[in-house]
Short mmCIF file of C-alpha atoms and ligand atoms in Angstrom, two decimals:
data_model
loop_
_atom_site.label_atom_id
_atom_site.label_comp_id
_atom_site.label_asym_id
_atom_site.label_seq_id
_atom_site.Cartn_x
_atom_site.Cartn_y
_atom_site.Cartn_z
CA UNK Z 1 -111.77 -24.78 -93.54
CA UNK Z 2 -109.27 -23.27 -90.92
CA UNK Z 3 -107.18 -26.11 -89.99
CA UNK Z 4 -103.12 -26.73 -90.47
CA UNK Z 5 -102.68 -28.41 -93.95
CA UNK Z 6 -100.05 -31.42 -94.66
CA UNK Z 7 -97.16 -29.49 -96.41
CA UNK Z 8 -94.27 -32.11 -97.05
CA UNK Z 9 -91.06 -30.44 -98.45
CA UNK Z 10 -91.17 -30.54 -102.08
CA UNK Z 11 -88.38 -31.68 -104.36
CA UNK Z 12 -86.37 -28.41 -104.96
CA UNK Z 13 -88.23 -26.80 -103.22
CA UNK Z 14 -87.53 -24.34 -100.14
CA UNK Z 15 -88.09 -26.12 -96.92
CA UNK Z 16 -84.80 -28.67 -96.62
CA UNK Z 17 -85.24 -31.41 -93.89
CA UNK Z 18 -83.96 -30.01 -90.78
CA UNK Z 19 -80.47 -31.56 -89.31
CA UNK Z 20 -79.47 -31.37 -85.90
CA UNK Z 21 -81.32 -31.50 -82.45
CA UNK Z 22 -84.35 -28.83 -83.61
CA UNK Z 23 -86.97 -28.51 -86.38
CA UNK Z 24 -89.84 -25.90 -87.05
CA UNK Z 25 -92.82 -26.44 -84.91
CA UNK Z 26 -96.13 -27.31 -86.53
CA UNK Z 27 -95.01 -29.12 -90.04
CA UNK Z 28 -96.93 -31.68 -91.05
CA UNK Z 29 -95.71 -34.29 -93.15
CA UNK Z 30 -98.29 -36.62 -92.89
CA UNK Z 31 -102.18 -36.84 -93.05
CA UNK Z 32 -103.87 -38.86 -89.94
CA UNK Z 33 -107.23 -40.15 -92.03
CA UNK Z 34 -105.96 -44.10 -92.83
CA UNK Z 35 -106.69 -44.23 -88.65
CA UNK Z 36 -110.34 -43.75 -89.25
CA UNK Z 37 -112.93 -46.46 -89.68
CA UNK Z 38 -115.95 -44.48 -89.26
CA UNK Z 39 -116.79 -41.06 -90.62
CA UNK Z 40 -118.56 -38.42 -88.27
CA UNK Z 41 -120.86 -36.31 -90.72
CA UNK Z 42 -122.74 -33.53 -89.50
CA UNK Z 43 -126.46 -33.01 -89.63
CA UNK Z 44 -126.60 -29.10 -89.86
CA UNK Z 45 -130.22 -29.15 -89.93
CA UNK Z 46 -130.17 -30.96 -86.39
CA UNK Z 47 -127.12 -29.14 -84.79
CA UNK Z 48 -127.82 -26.51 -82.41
CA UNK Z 49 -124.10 -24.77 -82.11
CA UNK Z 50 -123.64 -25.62 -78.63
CA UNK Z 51 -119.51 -26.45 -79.78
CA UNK Z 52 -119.58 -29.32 -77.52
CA UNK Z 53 -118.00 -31.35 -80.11
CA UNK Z 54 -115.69 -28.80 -80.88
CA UNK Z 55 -114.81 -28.50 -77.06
CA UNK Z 56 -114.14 -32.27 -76.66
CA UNK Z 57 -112.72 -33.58 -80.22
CA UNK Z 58 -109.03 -34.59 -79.09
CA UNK Z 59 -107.75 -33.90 -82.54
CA UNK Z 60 -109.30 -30.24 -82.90
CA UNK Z 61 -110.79 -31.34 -86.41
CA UNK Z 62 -113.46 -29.52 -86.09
CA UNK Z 63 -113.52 -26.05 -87.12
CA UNK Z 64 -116.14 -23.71 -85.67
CA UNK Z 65 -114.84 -20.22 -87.71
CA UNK Z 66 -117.51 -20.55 -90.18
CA UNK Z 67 -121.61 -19.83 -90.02
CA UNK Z 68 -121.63 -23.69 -89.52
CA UNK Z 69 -119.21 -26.72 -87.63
CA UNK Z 70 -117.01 -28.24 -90.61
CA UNK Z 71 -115.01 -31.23 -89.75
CA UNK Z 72 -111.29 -31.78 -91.32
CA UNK Z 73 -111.45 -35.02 -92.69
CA UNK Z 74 -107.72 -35.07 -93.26
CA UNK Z 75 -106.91 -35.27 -89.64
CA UNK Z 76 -110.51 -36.33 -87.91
CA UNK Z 77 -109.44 -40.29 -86.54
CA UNK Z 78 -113.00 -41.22 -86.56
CA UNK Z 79 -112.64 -41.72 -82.67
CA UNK Z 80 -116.69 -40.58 -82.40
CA UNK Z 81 -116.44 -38.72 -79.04
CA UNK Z 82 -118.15 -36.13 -80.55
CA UNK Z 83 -121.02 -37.76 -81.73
CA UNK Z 84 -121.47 -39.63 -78.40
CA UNK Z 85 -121.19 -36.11 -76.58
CA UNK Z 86 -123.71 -34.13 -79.01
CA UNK Z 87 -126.65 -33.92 -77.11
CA UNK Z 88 -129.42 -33.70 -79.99
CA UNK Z 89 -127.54 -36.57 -82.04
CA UNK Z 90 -126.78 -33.93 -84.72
CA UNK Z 91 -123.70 -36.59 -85.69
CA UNK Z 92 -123.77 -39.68 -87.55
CA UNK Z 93 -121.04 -41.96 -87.71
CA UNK Z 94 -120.74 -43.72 -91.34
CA UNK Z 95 -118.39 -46.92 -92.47
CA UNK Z 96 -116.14 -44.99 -94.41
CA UNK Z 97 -116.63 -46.50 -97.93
CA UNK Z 98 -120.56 -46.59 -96.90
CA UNK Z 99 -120.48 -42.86 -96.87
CA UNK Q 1 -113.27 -13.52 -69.07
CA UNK Q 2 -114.52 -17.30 -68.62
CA UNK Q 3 -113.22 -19.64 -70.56
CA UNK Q 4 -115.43 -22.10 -72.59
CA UNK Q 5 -116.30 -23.51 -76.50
CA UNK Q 6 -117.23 -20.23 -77.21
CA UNK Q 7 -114.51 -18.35 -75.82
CA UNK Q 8 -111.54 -20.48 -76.34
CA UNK Q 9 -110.07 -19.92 -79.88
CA UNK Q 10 -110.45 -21.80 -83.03
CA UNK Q 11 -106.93 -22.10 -84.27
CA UNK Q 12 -104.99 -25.69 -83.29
CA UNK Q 13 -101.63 -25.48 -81.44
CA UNK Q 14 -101.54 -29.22 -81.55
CA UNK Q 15 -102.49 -30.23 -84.30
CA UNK Q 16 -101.75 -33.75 -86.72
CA UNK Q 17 -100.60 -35.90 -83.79
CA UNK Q 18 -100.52 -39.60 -84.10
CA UNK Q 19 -102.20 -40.54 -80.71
CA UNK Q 20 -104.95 -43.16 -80.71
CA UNK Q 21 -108.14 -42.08 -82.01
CA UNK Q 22 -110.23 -40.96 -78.51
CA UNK Q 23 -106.65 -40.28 -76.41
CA UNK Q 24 -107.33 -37.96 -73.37
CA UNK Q 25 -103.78 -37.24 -72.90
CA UNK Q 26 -103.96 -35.36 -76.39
CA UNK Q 27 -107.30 -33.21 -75.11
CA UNK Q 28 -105.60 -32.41 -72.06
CA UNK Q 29 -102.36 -30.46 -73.82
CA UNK Q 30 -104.64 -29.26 -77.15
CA UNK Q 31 -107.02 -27.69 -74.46
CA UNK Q 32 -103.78 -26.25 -72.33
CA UNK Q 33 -102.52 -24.78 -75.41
CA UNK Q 34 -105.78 -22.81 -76.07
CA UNK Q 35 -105.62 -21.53 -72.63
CA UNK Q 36 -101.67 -20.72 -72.33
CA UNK Q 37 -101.43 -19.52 -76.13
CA UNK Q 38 -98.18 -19.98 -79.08
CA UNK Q 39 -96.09 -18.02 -76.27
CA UNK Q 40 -95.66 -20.69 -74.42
CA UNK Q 41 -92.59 -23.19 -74.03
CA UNK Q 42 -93.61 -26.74 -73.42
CA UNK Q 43 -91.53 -29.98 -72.16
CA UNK Q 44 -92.29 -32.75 -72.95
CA UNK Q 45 -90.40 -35.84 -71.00
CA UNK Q 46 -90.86 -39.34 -72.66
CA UNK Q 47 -94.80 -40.57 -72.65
CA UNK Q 48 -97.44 -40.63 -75.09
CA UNK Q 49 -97.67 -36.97 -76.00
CA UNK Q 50 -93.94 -36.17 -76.87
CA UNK Q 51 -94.16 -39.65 -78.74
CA UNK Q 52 -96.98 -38.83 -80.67
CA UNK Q 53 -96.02 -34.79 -81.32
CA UNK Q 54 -92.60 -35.28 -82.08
CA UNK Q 55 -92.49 -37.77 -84.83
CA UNK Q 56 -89.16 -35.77 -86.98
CA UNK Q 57 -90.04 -34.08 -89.18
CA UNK Q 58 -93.39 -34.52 -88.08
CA UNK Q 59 -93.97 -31.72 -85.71
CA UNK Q 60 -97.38 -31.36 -84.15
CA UNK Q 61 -96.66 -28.54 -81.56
CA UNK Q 62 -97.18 -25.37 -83.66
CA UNK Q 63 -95.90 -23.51 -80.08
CA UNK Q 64 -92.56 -24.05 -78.71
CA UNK Q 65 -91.46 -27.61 -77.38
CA UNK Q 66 -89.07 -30.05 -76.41
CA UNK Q 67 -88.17 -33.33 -74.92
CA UNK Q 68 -86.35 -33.53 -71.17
CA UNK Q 69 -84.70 -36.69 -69.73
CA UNK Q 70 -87.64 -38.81 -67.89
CA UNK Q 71 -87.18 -37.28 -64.46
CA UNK Q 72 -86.03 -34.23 -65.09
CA UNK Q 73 -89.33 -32.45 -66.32
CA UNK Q 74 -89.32 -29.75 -63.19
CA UNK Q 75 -85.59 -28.98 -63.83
CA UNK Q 76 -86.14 -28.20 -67.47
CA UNK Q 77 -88.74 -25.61 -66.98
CA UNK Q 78 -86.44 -24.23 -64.24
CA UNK Q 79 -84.14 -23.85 -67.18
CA UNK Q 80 -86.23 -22.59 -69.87
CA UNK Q 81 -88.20 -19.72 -67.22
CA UNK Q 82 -84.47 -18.68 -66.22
CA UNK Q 83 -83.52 -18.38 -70.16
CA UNK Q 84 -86.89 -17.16 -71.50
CA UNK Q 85 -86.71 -14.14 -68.81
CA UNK Q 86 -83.31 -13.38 -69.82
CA UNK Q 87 -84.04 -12.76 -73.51
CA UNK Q 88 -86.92 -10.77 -71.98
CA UNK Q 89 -90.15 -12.83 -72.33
CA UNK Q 90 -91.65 -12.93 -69.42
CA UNK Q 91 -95.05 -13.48 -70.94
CA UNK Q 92 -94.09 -16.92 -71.91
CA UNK Q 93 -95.71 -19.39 -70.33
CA UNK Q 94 -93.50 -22.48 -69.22
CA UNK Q 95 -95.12 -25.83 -68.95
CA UNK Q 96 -94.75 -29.23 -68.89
CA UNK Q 97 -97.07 -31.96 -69.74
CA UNK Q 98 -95.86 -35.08 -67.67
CA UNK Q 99 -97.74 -38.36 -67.90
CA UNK Q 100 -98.71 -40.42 -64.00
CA UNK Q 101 -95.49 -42.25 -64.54
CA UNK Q 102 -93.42 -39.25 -65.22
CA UNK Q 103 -94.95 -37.37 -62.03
CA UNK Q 104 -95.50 -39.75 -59.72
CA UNK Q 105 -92.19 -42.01 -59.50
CA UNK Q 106 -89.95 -40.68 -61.80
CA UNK Q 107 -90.08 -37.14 -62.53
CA UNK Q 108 -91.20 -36.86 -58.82
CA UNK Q 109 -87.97 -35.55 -57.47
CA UNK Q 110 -87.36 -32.53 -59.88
CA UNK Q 111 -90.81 -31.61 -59.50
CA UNK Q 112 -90.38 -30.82 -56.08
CA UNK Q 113 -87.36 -29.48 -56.49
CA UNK Q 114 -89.29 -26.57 -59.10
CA UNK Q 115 -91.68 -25.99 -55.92
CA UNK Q 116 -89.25 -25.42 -53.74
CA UNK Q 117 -87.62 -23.11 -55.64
CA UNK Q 118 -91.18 -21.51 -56.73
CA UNK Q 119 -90.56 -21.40 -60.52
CA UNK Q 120 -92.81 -19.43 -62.47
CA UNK Q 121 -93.75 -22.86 -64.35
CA UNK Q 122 -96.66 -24.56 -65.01
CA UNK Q 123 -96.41 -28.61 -64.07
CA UNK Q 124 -99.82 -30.78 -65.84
CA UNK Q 125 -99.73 -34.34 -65.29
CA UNK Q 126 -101.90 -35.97 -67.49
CA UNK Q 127 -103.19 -39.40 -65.72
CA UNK Q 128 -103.91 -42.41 -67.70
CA UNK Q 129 -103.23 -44.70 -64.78
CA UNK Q 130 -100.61 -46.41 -66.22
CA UNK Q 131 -97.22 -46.14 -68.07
CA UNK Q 132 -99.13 -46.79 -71.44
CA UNK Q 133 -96.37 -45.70 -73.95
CA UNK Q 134 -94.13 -48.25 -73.30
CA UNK Q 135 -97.50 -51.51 -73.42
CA UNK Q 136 -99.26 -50.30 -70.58
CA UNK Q 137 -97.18 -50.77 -66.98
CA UNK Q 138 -98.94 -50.20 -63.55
CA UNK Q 139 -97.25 -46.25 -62.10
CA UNK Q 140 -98.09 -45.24 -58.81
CA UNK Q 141 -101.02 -43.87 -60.10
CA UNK Q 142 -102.49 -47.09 -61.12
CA UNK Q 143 -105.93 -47.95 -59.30
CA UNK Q 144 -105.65 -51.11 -57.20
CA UNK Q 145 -107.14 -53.89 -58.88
CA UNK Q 146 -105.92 -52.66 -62.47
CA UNK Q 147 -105.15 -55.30 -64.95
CA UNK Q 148 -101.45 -53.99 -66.31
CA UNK Q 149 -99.07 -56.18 -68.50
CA UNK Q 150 -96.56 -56.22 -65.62
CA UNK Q 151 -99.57 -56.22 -62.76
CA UNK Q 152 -101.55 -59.43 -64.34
CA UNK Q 153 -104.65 -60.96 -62.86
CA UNK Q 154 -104.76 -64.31 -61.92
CA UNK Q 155 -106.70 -65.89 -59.20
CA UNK Q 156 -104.41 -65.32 -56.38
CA UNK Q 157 -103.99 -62.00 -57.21
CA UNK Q 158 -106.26 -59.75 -59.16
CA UNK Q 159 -104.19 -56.75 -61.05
CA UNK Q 160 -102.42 -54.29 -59.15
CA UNK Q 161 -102.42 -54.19 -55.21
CA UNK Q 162 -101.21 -50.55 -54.17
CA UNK Q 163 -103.70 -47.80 -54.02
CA UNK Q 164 -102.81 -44.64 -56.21
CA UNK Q 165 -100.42 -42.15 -55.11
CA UNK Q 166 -102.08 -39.35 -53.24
CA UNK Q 167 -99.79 -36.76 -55.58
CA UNK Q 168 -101.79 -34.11 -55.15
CA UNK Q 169 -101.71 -33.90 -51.86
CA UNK Q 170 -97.75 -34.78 -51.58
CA UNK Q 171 -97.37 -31.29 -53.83
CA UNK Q 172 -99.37 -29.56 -51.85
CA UNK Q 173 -97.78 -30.31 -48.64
CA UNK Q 174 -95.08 -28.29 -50.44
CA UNK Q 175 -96.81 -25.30 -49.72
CA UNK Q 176 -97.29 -24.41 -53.74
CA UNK Q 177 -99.32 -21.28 -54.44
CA UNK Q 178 -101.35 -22.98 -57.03
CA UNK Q 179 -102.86 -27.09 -57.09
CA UNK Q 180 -105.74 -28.59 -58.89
CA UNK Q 181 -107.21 -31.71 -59.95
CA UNK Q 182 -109.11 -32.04 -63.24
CA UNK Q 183 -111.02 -34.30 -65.76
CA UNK Q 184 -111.54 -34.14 -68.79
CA UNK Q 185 -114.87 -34.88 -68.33
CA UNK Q 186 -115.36 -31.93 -67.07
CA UNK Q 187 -113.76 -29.62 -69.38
CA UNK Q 188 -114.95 -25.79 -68.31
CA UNK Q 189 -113.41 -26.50 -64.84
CA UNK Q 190 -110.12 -27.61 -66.33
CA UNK Q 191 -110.69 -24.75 -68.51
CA UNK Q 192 -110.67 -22.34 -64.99
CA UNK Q 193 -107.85 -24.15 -63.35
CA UNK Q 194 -105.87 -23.99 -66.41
CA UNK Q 195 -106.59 -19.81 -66.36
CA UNK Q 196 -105.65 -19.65 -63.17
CA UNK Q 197 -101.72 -21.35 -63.27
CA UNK Q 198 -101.81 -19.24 -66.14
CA UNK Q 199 -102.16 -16.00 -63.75
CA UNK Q 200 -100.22 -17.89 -61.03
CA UNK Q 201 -96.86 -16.01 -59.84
CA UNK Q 202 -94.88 -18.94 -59.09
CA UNK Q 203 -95.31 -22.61 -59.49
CA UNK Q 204 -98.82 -24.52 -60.18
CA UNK Q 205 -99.65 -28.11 -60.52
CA UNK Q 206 -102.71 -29.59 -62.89
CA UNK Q 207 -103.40 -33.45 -62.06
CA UNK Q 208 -106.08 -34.26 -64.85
CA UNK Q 209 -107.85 -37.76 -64.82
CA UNK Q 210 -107.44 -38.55 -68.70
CA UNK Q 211 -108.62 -41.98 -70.13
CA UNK Q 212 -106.53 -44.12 -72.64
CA UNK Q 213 -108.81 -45.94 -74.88
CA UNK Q 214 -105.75 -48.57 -75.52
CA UNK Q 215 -104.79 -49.09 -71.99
CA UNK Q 216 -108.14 -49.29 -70.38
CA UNK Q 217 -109.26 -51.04 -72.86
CA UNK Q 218 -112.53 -49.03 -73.53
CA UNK Q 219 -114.38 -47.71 -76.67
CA UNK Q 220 -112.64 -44.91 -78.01
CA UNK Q 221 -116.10 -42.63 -78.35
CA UNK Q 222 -116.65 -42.98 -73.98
CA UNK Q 223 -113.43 -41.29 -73.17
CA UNK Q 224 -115.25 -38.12 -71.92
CA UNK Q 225 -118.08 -40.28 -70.50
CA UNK Q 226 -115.23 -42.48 -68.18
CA UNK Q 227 -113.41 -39.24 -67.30
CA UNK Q 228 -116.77 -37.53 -65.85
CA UNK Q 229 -118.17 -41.02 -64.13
CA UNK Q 230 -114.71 -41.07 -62.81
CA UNK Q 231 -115.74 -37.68 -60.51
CA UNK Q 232 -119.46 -38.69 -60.12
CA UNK Q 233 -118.49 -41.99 -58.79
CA UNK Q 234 -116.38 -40.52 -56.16
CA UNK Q 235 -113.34 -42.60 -57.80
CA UNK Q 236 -111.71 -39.03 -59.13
CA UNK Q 237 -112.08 -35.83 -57.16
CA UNK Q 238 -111.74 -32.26 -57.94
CA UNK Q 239 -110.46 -29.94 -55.79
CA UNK Q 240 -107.88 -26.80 -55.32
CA UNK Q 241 -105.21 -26.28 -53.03
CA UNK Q 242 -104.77 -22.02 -52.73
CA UNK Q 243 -103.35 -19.91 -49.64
CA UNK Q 244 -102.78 -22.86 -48.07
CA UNK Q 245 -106.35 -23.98 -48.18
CA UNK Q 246 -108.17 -27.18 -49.77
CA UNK Q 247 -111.27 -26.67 -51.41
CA UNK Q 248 -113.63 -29.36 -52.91
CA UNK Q 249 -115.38 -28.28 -56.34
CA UNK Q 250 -117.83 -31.17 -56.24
CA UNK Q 251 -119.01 -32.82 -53.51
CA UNK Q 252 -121.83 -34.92 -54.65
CA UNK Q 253 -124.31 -35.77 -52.59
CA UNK Q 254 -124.68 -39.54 -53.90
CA UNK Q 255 -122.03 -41.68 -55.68
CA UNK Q 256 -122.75 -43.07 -58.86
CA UNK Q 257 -122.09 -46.39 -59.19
CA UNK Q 258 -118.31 -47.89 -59.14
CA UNK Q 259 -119.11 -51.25 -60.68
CA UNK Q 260 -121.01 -49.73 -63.70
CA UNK Q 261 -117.85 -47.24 -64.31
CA UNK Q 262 -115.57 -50.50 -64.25
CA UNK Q 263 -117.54 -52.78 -66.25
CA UNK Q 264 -117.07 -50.23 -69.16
CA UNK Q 265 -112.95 -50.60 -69.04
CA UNK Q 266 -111.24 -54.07 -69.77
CA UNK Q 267 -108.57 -53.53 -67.31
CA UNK Q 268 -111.10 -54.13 -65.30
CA UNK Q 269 -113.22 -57.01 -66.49
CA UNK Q 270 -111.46 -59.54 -64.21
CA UNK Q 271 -113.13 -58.19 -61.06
CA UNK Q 272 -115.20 -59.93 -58.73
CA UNK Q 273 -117.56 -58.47 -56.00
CA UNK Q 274 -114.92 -58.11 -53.43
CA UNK Q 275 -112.94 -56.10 -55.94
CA UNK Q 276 -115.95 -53.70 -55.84
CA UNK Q 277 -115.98 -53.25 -52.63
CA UNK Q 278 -111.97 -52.97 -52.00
CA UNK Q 279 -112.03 -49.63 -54.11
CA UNK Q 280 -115.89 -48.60 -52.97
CA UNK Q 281 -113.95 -48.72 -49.54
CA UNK Q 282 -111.05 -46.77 -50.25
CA UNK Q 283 -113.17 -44.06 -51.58
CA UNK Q 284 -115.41 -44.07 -48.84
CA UNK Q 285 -111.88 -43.32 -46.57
CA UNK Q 286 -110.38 -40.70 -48.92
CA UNK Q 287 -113.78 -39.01 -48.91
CA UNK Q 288 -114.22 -39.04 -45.51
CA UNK Q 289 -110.97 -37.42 -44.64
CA UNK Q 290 -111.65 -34.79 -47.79
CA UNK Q 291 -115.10 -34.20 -46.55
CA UNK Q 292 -113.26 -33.80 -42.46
CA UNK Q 293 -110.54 -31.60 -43.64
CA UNK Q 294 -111.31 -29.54 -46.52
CA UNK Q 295 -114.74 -28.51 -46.45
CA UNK Q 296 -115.57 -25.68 -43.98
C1 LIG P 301 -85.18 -42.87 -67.83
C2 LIG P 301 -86.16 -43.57 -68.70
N1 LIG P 301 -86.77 -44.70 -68.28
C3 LIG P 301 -87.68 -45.31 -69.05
C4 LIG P 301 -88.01 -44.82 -70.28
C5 LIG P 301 -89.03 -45.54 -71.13
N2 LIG P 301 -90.32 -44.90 -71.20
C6 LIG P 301 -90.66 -44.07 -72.19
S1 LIG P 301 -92.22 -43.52 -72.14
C7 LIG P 301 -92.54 -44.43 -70.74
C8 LIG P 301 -93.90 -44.46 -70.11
C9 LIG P 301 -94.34 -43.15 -69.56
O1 LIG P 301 -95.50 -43.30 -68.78
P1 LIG P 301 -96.32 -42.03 -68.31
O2 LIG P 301 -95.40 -41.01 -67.74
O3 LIG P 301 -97.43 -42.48 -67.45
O4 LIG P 301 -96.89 -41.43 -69.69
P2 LIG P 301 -97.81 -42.22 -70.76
O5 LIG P 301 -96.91 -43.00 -71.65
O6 LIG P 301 -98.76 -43.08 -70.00
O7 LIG P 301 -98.50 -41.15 -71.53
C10 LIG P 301 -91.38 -45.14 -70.35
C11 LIG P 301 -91.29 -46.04 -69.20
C12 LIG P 301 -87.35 -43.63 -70.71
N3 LIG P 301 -87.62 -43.07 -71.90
N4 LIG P 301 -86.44 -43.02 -69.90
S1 LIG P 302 -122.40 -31.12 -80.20
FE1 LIG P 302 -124.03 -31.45 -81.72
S2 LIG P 302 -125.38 -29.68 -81.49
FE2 LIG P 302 -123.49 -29.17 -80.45
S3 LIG P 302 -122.29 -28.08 -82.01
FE3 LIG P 302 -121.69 -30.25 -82.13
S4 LIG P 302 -123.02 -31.14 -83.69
FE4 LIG P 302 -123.92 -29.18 -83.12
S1 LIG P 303 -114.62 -38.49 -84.72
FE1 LIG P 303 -113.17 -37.94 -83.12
S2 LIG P 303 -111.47 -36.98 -84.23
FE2 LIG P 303 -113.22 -36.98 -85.63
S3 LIG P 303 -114.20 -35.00 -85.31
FE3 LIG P 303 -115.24 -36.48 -83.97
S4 LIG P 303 -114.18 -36.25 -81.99
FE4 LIG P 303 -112.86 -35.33 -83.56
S1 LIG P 304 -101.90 -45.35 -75.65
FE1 LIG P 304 -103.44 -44.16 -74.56
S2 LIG P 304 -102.42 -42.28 -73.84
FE2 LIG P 304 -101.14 -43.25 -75.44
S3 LIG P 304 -101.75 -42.22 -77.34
FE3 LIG P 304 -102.98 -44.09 -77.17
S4 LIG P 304 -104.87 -43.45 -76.12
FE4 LIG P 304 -103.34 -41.80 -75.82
MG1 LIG P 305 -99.41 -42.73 -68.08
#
């Protein structure tokens, strides 16, 4: 997986919260997966690596750096644009829990 | 080289943002940032985008950003161009990614002030139709008939009564060197326009149709379906402005149909026939003149 990772400052550790107007760009404190109600999975069998759902995911959760698609299920919302857009129906959306 | 899901790279620049699941406002600025790179500045004035990439210290632009006071989006990038070429960087991008509200009415003033002065600066409004981040107010880029919280339908009236803002046009009756309309239903060609500001020596404007599942009240998985019926029913356009010239993309030969692309959206579920044909006929004009005037 090639995606940020949540890296919330650690007790003694080095990264102090920042005071005053600025703070570093692209730290995540937080995880966005609570939003999601339905999981997209991936049928690799199925998927033809057209990287339409790549293309259109608002998020960018899903990583296309590896042989096959992998979706970051730590930031994916569930939103299922990119099941809706993939044109052989290569992605299922579960009830998380169901999954 | 073109740009597409091949070409465009895999790493995130915007990345961990709390917008609603399905938001095309946050599609619009994570494809930008593919195209215009980490060397890029970005302002941000209030809307959905800053609020949901800003949250301290929560910070989903892994590029640079900031805020700017509501209307003064065009005068910040002035700034930031003027300071990034002094410390020598001029192949940072500036950019700003401005909601309907903030282009239209309130940001509208420094914007033209930035193409007058032809600021190397990159202006992309991203249109939801409506000032969503404060519960969903009609702009003036708000289609008549829309159901907002401060544009209600009753039966007298039924949602908003002005027709959207013709703000492309307005900026390019500035003479700019670079104007475009987009969807993000139709990514590659947003893609190409966004390339091209990129490569643009002084100012460039992106107006990109981008649905709110929340304030058009819509499934969140049709957001790229809306934003392409948008163009194929005629009710969204895209087009250029270059040298001084208009140039249609798409001109299609038949409209899709208007009713079927409203009865998806709740904002629109109060309409009646004559609604229909009130924006069917305002289309019909606005094509007609595009069709006149800007194809050869
Ligand atoms: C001068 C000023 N007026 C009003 C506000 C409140 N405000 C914050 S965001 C927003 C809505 C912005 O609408 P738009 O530009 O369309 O972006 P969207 O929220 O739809 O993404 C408003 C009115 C403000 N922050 N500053
Ligand atoms: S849209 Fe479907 S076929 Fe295309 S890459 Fe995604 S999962 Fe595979
Ligand atoms: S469900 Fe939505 S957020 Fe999750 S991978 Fe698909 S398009 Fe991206
Ligand atoms: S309200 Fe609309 S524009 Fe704002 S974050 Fe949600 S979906 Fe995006
Ligand atoms: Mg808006």
């Amino acid at each position: 997986m090639n995606r940020p990772k949540m890296n919330p400052p650690q007790a003694g550790g080095k990264m102090k919260l920042p005071v005053g107007p600025n703070a570093p760009g692209g730290y995540l404190m937080d995880v966005s997966s609570g939003m999601r109600v339905f999981r997209p999975v991936i049928d690799q069998e199925k998927c033809v690596h057209c990287l339409r759902c790549f293309l259109v995911c608002p998020d960018g959760t899903i990583d296309k750096s590896g042989e096959q698609l992998e979706i970051d299920y730590d930031y994916c919302k569930g939103c299922g644009i990119c099941a809706h857009e993939c044109k052989v129906k290569a992605i299922e959306m579960i009830m998380e829990g169901d999954a | 080289m073109a740009m597409n899901a091949k070409t465009i790279p895999n790493e995130e620049m915007f990345y961990g943002h709390k917008a609603c699941g399905g938001c095309g406002g946050s599609l619009t600025v994570r494809l930008a940032m593919k195209v215009l790179g980490k060397k890029s500045i970005g302002v941000y004035p209030p809307n959905c985008m800053s609020t949901v990439g800003f949250i301290y210290p929560h910070m989903c632009y892994f590029g640079n950003a900031t805020t700017a006071p509501f209307a003064a989006s065009g005068a910040v990038m002035s700034g930031l161009r003027a300071g990034a070429d002094a410390l020598g960087h001029e192949d940072w991008h500036v950019y700003c990614m401005a909601g309907d509200g903030g282009t239209a009415d309130i940001g509208i003033q420094a914007l033209s002030g930035a193409i007058d002065r032809n600021d190397r600066v990159i202006y992309i409004c991203y249109d939801n139709e409506a000032y969503m981040n404060t519960g969903i107010q009609k702009s003036g880029l708000t289609p008549t008939g829309t159901r907002t919280t401060n544009t209600p339908a009753g039966s007298n009236i039924h949602g908003a009564i002005q027709p959207k803002k013709r703000i492309f046009e307005i900026v390019a009756a500035h003479g700019i060197p670079y104007a475009a309309t987009a969807s993000v239903g139709y990514p590659e060609d947003y893609l190409r326009k966004l390339e091209k500001a990129a490569a643009c020596p002084g100012t460039s404007f992106i107006h990109v149709l981008a649905p709110c599942p929340t304030g058009w009240q819509a499934p969140s998985e049709i957001t790229i379906e809306l934003a392409k019926e948008a163009v194929d029913t005629g009710m969204w356009f895209l087009a250029e402005y270059e040298n001084g010239q208009y140039h249609l993309n798409k001109n299609p030969k038949e409209f899709a149909s208007i009713e079927a692309y409203l009865k998806k959206q709740g904002r629109f579920s109060h309409m009646v026939q004559a609604d229909f044909d009130e924006l069917a006929a305002q289309r019909d004009e606005q094509w007609g003149r595009m069709r006149a005037e800007w194809c050869d």
